Amino acid sequence: MSVAVIITAAGSGTRLGADLPKALVRLAGEPILVHSLRAACASNVIDHTVVTAPAGHLPAFRALAAPFGAVVVPGGETRQASVAAGLAALPPDVDVVLVHDAARALTPPSLFVDVVDGVRDGRRAVVPALPVVDTVKSVVPGGSGGFERVSATVDRAALRAVQTPQGFERALLERAHAAAPLDSASDDAGLVEALGEDVWLIPGSESARKITTPWDLGLAAFLAGSPS
Ligand code: CTP
Ligand code: MG
């Protein structure tokens, strides 16, 4: 019985626009991937770590992952395919799997602990989430001339923005991935929901926000206390 984390790092980082895969971009002097590996390791609740990497960059990722005892596997075309590749590389004794975006570089170690505790307590899919602070509107598809027409204001009180690490009973996550059409959900909990199984939210962390754009990288560098 052991806990594994799959750190998804196989994306290219198109929206960040660097000349390196996003996980290799430096934040406060170290690659984003190293921040994520360190946080997972510092939680003391992880027994095995698998990193998904862009197929063309395996040696660089392996060099960064080795000090953490992490295994690196090539990812897929989509995040969902990368997680499936990570699942296929897990040792047999793993019964709890966390899936974590490398891009959430400043995730506090305590969030890994909270998610594992939730799964060990018997909730088979546990996801950190934050309330939505902005007013949210839906729009009519296909705007024109820079304008989009509003169709409705969504009830913000009923919305949550979800984060990672997302934690699952291994058998449930494997069943969800096996049943999922290609690229059918942007997170793993969505695949579990598609099976009709319960997903449970716990309080997330502002620090676990994902680095997606140059603005996010600048903010993370500020929060990490050093220029990027
Ligand atoms: N990811 C992955 N395999 C993919 C796509 C994404 O492992 N085929 C990982 C990314 O490396 C990232 C996480 O999933 O850590 C969340 O994805 P996202 O923030 O969208 O990262 P990218 O896909 O790299 O960025 P972009 O969408 O801007 O290209
Ligand atoms: Mg992406």
PDB file of N, CA and C and ligand atoms in Angstrom, residues 8-16 22 52 76-79 82 101-103 210-212, ligand 1:
ATOM      1  N   THR A   8       2.563  16.049 -14.036  1.00  0.00           N
ATOM      2  CA  THR A   8       2.414  16.250 -15.476  1.00  0.00           C
ATOM      3  C   THR A   8       3.258  17.463 -15.883  1.00  0.00           C
ATOM      4  N   ALA A   9       4.250  17.186 -16.732  1.00  0.00           N
ATOM      5  CA  ALA A   9       5.184  18.243 -17.139  1.00  0.00           C
ATOM      6  C   ALA A   9       5.511  18.144 -18.629  1.00  0.00           C
ATOM      7  N   ALA A  10       4.653  17.452 -19.396  1.00  0.00           N
ATOM      8  CA  ALA A  10       4.972  17.194 -20.812  1.00  0.00           C
ATOM      9  C   ALA A  10       4.468  18.281 -21.756  1.00  0.00           C
ATOM     10  N   GLY A  11       3.864  19.333 -21.214  1.00  0.00           N
ATOM     11  CA  GLY A  11       3.339  20.390 -22.073  1.00  0.00           C
ATOM     12  C   GLY A  11       4.456  21.287 -22.608  1.00  0.00           C
ATOM     13  N   SER A  12       4.131  22.033 -23.642  1.00  0.00           N
ATOM     14  CA  SER A  12       5.145  22.910 -24.243  1.00  0.00           C
ATOM     15  C   SER A  12       5.114  24.320 -23.655  1.00  0.00           C
ATOM     16  N   GLY A  13       3.993  24.702 -23.065  1.00  0.00           N
ATOM     17  CA  GLY A  13       3.910  26.043 -22.504  1.00  0.00           C
ATOM     18  C   GLY A  13       3.671  27.110 -23.552  1.00  0.00           C
ATOM     19  N   THR A  14       2.769  26.829 -24.467  1.00  0.00           N
ATOM     20  CA  THR A  14       2.481  27.758 -25.575  1.00  0.00           C
ATOM     21  C   THR A  14       2.111  29.153 -25.065  1.00  0.00           C
ATOM     22  N   ARG A  15       1.262  29.202 -24.054  1.00  0.00           N
ATOM     23  CA  ARG A  15       0.788  30.505 -23.565  1.00  0.00           C
ATOM     24  C   ARG A  15       1.864  31.253 -22.788  1.00  0.00           C
ATOM     25  N   LEU A  16       2.841  30.527 -22.242  1.00  0.00           N
ATOM     26  CA  LEU A  16       3.950  31.211 -21.566  1.00  0.00           C
ATOM     27  C   LEU A  16       4.891  31.803 -22.609  1.00  0.00           C
ATOM     28  N   LYS A  22       7.665  24.546 -20.575  1.00  0.00           N
ATOM     29  CA  LYS A  22       7.351  25.348 -19.373  1.00  0.00           C
ATOM     30  C   LYS A  22       8.020  24.805 -18.108  1.00  0.00           C
ATOM     31  N   THR A  52       5.860  13.155 -16.235  1.00  0.00           N
ATOM     32  CA  THR A  52       5.672  13.053 -17.688  1.00  0.00           C
ATOM     33  C   THR A  52       6.420  14.220 -18.333  1.00  0.00           C
ATOM     34  N   GLY A  76       2.102  12.439 -23.513  1.00  0.00           N
ATOM     35  CA  GLY A  76       1.349  12.283 -24.747  1.00  0.00           C
ATOM     36  C   GLY A  76       1.012  13.619 -25.370  1.00  0.00           C
ATOM     37  N   GLU A  77       0.181  13.570 -26.394  1.00  0.00           N
ATOM     38  CA  GLU A  77      -0.234  14.776 -27.124  1.00  0.00           C
ATOM     39  C   GLU A  77      -1.066  15.709 -26.253  1.00  0.00           C
ATOM     40  N   THR A  78      -1.865  15.122 -25.356  1.00  0.00           N
ATOM     41  CA  THR A  78      -2.734  15.908 -24.477  1.00  0.00           C
ATOM     42  C   THR A  78      -2.379  15.601 -23.023  1.00  0.00           C
ATOM     43  N   ARG A  79      -2.852  16.469 -22.129  1.00  0.00           N
ATOM     44  CA  ARG A  79      -2.602  16.224 -20.712  1.00  0.00           C
ATOM     45  C   ARG A  79      -3.185  14.874 -20.310  1.00  0.00           C
ATOM     46  N   SER A  82      -0.959  12.172 -21.256  1.00  0.00           N
ATOM     47  CA  SER A  82       0.232  12.163 -20.402  1.00  0.00           C
ATOM     48  C   SER A  82      -0.063  11.473 -19.071  1.00  0.00           C
ATOM     49  N   ASP A 101      -0.077  19.104 -11.559  1.00  0.00           N
ATOM     50  CA  ASP A 101       0.522  19.893 -12.628  1.00  0.00           C
ATOM     51  C   ASP A 101       1.865  20.463 -12.166  1.00  0.00           C
ATOM     52  N   ALA A 102       2.926  20.160 -12.919  1.00  0.00           N
ATOM     53  CA  ALA A 102       4.224  20.765 -12.610  1.00  0.00           C
ATOM     54  C   ALA A 102       4.102  22.285 -12.561  1.00  0.00           C
ATOM     55  N   ALA A 103       3.197  22.823 -13.392  1.00  0.00           N
ATOM     56  CA  ALA A 103       3.063  24.275 -13.517  1.00  0.00           C
ATOM     57  C   ALA A 103       2.528  24.941 -12.239  1.00  0.00           C
ATOM     58  N   LYS A 210      -1.920  27.960 -11.049  1.00  0.00           N
ATOM     59  CA  LYS A 210      -1.090  27.453 -12.152  1.00  0.00           C
ATOM     60  C   LYS A 210      -0.368  28.593 -12.862  1.00  0.00           C
ATOM     61  N   ILE A 211       0.898  28.362 -13.181  1.00  0.00           N
ATOM     62  CA  ILE A 211       1.645  29.312 -14.010  1.00  0.00           C
ATOM     63  C   ILE A 211       1.296  29.009 -15.470  1.00  0.00           C
ATOM     64  N   THR A 212       0.553  29.919 -16.083  1.00  0.00           N
ATOM     65  CA  THR A 212       0.137  29.733 -17.476  1.00  0.00           C
ATOM     66  C   THR A 212       0.739  30.810 -18.379  1.00  0.00           C
TER      67      THR A 212
HETATM   68  N1  CTP B   1       0.827  18.617 -19.747  1.00  0.00           N
HETATM   69  C1  CTP B   1       1.298  17.325 -20.019  1.00  0.00           C
HETATM   70  N2  CTP B   1       1.108  16.794 -21.271  1.00  0.00           N
HETATM   71  C2  CTP B   1       0.501  17.505 -22.248  1.00  0.00           C
HETATM   72  C3  CTP B   1      -0.001  18.811 -21.970  1.00  0.00           C
HETATM   73  C4  CTP B   1       0.180  19.343 -20.693  1.00  0.00           C
HETATM   74  O1  CTP B   1       1.875  16.676 -19.141  1.00  0.00           O
HETATM   75  N3  CTP B   1       0.365  16.963 -23.463  1.00  0.00           N
HETATM   76  C5  CTP B   1       1.075  19.211 -18.415  1.00  0.00           C
HETATM   77  C6  CTP B   1       1.824  20.551 -18.492  1.00  0.00           C
HETATM   78  O2  CTP B   1       3.218  20.321 -18.600  1.00  0.00           O
HETATM   79  C7  CTP B   1       1.394  21.271 -17.239  1.00  0.00           C
HETATM   80  C8  CTP B   1       0.032  20.674 -16.920  1.00  0.00           C
HETATM   81  O3  CTP B   1      -0.142  19.528 -17.775  1.00  0.00           O
HETATM   82  O4  CTP B   1       2.272  21.063 -16.129  1.00  0.00           O
HETATM   83  C9  CTP B   1      -1.079  21.684 -17.140  1.00  0.00           C
HETATM   84  O5  CTP B   1      -1.114  22.074 -18.513  1.00  0.00           O
HETATM   85  P1  CTP B   1      -0.947  23.566 -19.046  1.00  0.00           P
HETATM   86  O6  CTP B   1      -0.842  24.519 -17.922  1.00  0.00           O
HETATM   87  O7  CTP B   1      -1.958  23.773 -20.111  1.00  0.00           O
HETATM   88  O8  CTP B   1       0.538  23.511 -19.661  1.00  0.00           O
HETATM   89  P2  CTP B   1       0.949  23.502 -21.194  1.00  0.00           P
HETATM   90  O9  CTP B   1       0.041  22.582 -21.958  1.00  0.00           O
HETATM   91  O10 CTP B   1       2.410  23.232 -21.238  1.00  0.00           O
HETATM   92  O11 CTP B   1       0.705  25.039 -21.594  1.00  0.00           O
HETATM   93  P3  CTP B   1      -0.102  25.599 -22.873  1.00  0.00           P
HETATM   94  O12 CTP B   1      -1.490  24.998 -22.798  1.00  0.00           O
HETATM   95  O13 CTP B   1      -0.054  27.087 -22.698  1.00  0.00           O
HETATM   96  O14 CTP B   1       0.662  25.123 -24.093  1.00  0.00           O
END
